[in-house]
Structures are given as structure tokens and as C-alpha cells.
mmCIF file with all atom_site columns, C-alpha atoms in Angstrom:
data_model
loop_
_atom_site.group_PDB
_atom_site.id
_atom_site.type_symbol
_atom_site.label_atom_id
_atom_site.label_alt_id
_atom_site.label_comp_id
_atom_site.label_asym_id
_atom_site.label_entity_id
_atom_site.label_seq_id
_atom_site.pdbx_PDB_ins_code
_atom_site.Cartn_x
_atom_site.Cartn_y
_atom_site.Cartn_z
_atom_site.occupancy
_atom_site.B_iso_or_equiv
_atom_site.pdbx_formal_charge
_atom_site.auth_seq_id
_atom_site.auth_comp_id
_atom_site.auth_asym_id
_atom_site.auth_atom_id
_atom_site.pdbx_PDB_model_num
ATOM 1   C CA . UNK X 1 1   ? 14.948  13.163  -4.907  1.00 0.00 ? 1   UNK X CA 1
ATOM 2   C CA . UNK X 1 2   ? 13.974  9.594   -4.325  1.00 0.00 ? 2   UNK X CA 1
ATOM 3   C CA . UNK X 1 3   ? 14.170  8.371   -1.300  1.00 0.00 ? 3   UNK X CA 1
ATOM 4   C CA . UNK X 1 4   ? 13.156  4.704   -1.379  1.00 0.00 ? 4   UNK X CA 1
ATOM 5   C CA . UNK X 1 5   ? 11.952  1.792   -3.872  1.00 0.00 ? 5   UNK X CA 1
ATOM 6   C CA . UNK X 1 6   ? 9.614   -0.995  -3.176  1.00 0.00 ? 6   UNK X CA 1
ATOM 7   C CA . UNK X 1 7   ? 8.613   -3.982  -5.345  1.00 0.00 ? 7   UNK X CA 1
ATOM 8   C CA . UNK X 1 8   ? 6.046   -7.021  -3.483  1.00 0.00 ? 8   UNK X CA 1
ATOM 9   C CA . UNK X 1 9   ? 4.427   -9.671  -4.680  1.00 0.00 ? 9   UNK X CA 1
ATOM 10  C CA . UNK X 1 10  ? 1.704   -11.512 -3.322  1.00 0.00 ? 10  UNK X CA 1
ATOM 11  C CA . UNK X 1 11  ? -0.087  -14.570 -4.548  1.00 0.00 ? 11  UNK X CA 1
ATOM 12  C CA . UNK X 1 12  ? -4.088  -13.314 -5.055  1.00 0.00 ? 12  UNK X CA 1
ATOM 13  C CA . UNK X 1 13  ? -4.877  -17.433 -3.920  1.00 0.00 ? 13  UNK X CA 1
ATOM 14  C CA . UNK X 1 14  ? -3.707  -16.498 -0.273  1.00 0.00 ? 14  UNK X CA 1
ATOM 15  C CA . UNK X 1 15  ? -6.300  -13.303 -0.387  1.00 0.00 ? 15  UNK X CA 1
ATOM 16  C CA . UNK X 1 16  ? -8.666  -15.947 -1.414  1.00 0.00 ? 16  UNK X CA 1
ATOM 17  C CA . UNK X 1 17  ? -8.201  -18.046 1.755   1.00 0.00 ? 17  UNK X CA 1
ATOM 18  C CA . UNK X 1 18  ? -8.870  -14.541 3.536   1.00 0.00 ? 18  UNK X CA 1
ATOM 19  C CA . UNK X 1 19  ? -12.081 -14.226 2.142   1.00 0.00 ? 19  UNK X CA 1
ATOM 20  C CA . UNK X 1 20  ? -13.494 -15.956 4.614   1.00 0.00 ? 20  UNK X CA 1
ATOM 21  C CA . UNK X 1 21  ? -12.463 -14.194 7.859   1.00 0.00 ? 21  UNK X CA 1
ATOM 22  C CA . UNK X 1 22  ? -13.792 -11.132 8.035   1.00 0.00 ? 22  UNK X CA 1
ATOM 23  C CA . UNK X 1 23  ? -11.658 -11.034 11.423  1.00 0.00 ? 23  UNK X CA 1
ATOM 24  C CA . UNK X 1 24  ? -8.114  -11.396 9.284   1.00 0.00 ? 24  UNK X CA 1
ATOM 25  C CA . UNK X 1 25  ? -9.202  -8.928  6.745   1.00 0.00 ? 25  UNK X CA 1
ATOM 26  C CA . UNK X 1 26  ? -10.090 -6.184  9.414   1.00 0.00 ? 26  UNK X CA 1
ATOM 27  C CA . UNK X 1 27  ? -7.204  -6.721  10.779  1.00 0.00 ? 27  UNK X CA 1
ATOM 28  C CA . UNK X 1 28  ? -5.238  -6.245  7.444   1.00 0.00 ? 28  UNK X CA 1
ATOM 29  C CA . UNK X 1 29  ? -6.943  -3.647  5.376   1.00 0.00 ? 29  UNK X CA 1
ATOM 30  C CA . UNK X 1 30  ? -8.753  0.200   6.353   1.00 0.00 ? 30  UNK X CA 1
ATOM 31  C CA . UNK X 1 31  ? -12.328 -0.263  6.551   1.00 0.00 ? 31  UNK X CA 1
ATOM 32  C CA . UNK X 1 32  ? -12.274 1.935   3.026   1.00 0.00 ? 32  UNK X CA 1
ATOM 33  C CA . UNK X 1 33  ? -9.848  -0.547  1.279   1.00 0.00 ? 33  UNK X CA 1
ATOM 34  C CA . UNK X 1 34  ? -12.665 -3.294  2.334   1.00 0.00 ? 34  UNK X CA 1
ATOM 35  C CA . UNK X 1 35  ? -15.658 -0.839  1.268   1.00 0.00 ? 35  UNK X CA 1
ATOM 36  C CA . UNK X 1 36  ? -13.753 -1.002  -2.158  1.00 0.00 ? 36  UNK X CA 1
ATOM 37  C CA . UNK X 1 37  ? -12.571 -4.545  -3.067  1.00 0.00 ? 37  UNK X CA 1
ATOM 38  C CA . UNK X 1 38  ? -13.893 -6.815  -0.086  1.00 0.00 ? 38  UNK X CA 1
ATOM 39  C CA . UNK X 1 39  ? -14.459 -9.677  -2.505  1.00 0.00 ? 39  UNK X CA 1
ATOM 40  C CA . UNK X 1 40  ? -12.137 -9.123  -4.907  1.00 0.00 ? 40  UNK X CA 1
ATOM 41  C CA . UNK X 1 41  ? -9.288  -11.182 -3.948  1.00 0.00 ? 41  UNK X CA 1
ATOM 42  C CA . UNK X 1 42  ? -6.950  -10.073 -6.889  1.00 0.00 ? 42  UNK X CA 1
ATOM 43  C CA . UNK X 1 43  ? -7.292  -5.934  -5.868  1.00 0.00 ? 43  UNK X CA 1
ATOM 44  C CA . UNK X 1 44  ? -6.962  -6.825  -1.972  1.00 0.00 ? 44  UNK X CA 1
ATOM 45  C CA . UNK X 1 45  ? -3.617  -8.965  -3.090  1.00 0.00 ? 45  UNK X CA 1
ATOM 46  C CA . UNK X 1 46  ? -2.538  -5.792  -5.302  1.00 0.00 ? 46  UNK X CA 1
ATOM 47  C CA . UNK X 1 47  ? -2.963  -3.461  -1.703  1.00 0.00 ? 47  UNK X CA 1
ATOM 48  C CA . UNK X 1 48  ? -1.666  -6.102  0.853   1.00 0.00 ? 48  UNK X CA 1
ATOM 49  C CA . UNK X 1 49  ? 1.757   -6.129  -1.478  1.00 0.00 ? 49  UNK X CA 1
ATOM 50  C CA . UNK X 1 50  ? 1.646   -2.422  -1.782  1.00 0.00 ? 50  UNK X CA 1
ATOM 51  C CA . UNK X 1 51  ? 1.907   -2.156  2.106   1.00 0.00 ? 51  UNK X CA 1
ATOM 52  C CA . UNK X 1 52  ? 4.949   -4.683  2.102   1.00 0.00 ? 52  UNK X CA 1
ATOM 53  C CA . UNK X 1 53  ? 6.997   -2.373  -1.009  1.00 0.00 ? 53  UNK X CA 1
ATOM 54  C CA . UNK X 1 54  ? 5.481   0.746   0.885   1.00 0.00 ? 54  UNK X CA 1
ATOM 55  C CA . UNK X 1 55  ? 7.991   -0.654  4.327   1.00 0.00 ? 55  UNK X CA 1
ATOM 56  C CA . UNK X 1 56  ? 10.371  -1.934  2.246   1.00 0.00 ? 56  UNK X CA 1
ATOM 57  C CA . UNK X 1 57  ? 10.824  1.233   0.614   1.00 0.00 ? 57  UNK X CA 1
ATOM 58  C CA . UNK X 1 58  ? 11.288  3.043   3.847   1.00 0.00 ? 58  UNK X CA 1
ATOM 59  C CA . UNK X 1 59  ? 13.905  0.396   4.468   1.00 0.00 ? 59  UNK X CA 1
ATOM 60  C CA . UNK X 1 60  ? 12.723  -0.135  7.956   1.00 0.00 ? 60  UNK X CA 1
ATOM 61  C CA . UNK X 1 61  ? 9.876   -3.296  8.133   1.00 0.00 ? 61  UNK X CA 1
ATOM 62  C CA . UNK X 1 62  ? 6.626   -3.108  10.090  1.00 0.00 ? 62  UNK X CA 1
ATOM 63  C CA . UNK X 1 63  ? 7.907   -1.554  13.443  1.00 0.00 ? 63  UNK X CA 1
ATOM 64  C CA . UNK X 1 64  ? 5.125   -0.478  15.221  1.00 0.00 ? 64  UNK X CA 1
ATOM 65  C CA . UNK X 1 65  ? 3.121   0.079   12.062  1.00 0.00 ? 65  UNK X CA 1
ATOM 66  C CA . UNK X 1 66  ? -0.670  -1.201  11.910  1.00 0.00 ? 66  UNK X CA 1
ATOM 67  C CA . UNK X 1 67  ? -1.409  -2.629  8.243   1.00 0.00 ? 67  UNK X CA 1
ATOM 68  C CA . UNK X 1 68  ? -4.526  -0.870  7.984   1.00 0.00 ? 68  UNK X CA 1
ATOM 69  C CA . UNK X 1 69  ? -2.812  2.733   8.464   1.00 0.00 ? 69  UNK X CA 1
ATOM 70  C CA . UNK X 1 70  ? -0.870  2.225   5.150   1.00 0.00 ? 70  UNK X CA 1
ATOM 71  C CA . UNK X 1 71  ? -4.597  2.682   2.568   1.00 0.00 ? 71  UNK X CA 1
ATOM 72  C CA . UNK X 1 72  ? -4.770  2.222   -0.806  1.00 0.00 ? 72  UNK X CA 1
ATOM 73  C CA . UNK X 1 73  ? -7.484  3.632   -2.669  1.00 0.00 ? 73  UNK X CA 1
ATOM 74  C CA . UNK X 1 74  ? -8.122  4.661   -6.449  1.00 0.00 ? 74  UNK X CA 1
ATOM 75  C CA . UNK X 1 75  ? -8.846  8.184   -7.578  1.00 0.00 ? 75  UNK X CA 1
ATOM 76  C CA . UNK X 1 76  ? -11.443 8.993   -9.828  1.00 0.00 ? 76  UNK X CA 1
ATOM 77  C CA . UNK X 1 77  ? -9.771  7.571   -12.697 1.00 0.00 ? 77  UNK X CA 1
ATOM 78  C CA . UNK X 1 78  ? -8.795  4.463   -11.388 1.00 0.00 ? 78  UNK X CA 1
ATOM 79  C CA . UNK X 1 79  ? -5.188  5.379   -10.342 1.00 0.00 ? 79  UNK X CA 1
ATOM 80  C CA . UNK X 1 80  ? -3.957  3.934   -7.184  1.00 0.00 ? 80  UNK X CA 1
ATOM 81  C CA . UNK X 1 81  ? -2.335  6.140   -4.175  1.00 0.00 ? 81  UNK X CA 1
ATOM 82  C CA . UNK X 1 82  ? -1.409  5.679   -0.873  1.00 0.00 ? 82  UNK X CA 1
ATOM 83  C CA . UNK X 1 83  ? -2.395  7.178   2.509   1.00 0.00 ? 83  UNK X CA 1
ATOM 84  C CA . UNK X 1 84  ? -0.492  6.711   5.584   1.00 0.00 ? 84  UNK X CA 1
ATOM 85  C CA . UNK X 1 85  ? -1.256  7.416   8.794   1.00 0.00 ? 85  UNK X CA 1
ATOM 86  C CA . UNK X 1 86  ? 0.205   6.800   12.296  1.00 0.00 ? 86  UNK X CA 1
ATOM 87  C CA . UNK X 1 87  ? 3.246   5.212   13.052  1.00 0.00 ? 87  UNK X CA 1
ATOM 88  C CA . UNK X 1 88  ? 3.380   4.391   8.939   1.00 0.00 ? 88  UNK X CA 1
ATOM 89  C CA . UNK X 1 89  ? 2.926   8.620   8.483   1.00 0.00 ? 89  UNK X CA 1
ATOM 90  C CA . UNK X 1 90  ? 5.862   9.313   11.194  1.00 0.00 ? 90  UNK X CA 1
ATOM 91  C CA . UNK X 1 91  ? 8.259   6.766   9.504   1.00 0.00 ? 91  UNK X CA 1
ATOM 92  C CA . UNK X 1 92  ? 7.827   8.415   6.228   1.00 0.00 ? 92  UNK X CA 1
ATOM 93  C CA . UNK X 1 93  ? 8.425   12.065  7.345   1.00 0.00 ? 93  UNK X CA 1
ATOM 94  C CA . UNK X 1 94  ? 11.405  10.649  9.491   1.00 0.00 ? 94  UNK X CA 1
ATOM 95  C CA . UNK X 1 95  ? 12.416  8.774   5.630   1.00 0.00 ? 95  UNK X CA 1
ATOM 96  C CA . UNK X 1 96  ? 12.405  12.440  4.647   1.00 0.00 ? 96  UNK X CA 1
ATOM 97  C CA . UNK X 1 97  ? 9.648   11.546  1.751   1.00 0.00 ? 97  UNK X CA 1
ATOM 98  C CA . UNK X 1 98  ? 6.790   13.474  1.292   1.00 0.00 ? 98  UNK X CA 1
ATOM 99  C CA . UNK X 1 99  ? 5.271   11.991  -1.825  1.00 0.00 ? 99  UNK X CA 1
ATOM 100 C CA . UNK X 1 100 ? 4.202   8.484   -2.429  1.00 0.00 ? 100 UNK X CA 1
ATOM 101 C CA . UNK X 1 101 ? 4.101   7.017   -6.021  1.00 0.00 ? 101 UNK X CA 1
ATOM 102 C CA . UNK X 1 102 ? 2.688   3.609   -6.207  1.00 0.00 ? 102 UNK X CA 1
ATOM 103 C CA . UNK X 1 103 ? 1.841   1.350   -9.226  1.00 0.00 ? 103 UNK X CA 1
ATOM 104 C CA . UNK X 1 104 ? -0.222  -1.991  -8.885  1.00 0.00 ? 104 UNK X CA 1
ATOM 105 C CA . UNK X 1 105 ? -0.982  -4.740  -11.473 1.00 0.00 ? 105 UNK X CA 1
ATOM 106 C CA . UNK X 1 106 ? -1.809  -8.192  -10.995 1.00 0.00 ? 106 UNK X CA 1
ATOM 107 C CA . UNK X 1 107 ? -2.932  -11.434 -13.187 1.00 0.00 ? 107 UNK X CA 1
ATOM 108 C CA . UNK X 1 108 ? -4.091  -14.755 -12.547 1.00 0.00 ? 108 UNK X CA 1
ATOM 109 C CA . UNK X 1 109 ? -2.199  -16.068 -9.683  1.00 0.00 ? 109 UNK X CA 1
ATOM 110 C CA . UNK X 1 110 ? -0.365  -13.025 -8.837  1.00 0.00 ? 110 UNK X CA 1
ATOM 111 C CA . UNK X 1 111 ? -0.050  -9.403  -7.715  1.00 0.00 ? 111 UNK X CA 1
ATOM 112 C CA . UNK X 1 112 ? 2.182   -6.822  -7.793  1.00 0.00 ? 112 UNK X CA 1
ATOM 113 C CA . UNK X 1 113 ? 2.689   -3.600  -6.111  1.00 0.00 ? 113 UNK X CA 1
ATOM 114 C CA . UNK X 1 114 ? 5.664   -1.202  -6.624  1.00 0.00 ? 114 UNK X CA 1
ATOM 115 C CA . UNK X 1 115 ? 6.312   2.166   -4.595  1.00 0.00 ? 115 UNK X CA 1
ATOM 116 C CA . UNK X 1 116 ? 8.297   4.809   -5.060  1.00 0.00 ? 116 UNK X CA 1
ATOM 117 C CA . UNK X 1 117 ? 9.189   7.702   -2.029  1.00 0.00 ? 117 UNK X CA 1
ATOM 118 C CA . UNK X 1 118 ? 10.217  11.212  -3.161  1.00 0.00 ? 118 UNK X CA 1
ATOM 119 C CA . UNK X 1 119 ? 10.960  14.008  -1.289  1.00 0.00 ? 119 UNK X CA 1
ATOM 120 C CA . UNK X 1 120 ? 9.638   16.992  -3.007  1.00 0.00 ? 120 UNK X CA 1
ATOM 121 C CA . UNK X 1 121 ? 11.440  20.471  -3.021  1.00 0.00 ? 121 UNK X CA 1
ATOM 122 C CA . UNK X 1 122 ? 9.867   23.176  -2.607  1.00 0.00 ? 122 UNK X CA 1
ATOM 123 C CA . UNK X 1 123 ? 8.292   25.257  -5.627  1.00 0.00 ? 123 UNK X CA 1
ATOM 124 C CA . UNK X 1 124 ? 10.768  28.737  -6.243  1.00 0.00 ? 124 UNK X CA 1
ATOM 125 C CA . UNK X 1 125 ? 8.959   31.321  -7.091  1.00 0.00 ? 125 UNK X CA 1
ATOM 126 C CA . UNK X 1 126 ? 10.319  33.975  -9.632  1.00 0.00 ? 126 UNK X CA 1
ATOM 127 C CA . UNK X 1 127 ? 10.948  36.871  -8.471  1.00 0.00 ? 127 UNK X CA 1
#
């Protein structure tokens, strides 16, 4: 069952302003999100408007939630996912979600993030 739907855009020249302030970006982004894409304004626009869908799909904003507990990496293959931890973690369990899809893109000027919350059931087993 889905339980929430998030779409963000950010413009990549505002992560390009960031660039510069290693302070801002620390603040921002998990110190493996930085490891990843530190200069690569584009993919740190793509994350930073994944968080924002990731709260607007729970429906609930920031509240109490630290930026850098909401972590988007890339599997093997290159496909994004999300890690939450924290205050972001308790909000989703309380959302009653218990998967996180997310897609990213961006071009030129922009970046987009979308995220989608499911709540799983539980696999029957025959019997």
C-alpha cells in the first residue's frame, strides 16, 4: 500500500554556491553522500531534493529531522535508495512505511527527486 508521494526540485546552480562551504554542506548531506558527489553539484542537487519529497511524502516537514539522517546513496548499479535514520527513521515507521522507493534525474539547471513510501505486507507462506 502506498503511503506517501514526494516530487522536489532543486536548482543544481544553488548546490554550486554550496561548493564552497564545506561548513553548509556538512551540515546538509551524511559524510557518505559527500564521500560520493562532493563536487558534483548536479548529484548533491538530485539528494538535497530527494530529502525535501522524502518529508513531503511523510506529509509532515522537517520536525526535528537532521538533513544528513535522510542518505542517499547508489547501489552497485547506479540505482539510488534512501537511508533514514533518527528522528527521519521514527517518522517513517510512525507513517506506517517500511519501504522507500526513490527516483532522481536532473539536467542542466535542474534536479529532480521523486519518492515513493510503501508499506509492505508481510510474505504468506503456503501452507
Amino acid at each position: 500500500m502506498i503511503k506517501g508521494i514526494g516530487v522536489d526540485i532543486v536548482s543544481v546552480g544553488r548546490l554550486e554556491r554550496w561548493l564552497g562551504d564545506s561548513g553548509l554542506l556538512e551540515r546538509f548531506f551524511h559524510p557518505e553522500e559527500l564521500a560520493a558527489c562532493r563536487s558534483r553539484a548536479a548529484s548533491l542537487a538530485a539528494r538535497f531534493a530527494a530529502k525535501e519529497a522524502f518529508v513531503k511524502a511523510l506529509g509532515t516537514g522537517f520536525r526535528g529531522m537532521a538533513l544528513k539522517d535522510i542518505i542517499v546513496t547508489n547501489q552497485a548499479n547506479g540505482k539510488p535508495e534512501m537511508q533514514v535514520r533518527g528522528a527521519a527513521l521514527d517518522a517513517l515507521v510512525k507513517n506506517g512505511a517500511n519501504k522507500i522507493h526513490i527516483s532522481l534525474t536532473h539536467e542542466r539547471e535542474n534536479a529532480v527527486a521523486m519518492v515513493v513510501l510503501e508499506a509492505t505486507e508481510p510474505a504468506k507462506c503456503a501452507g
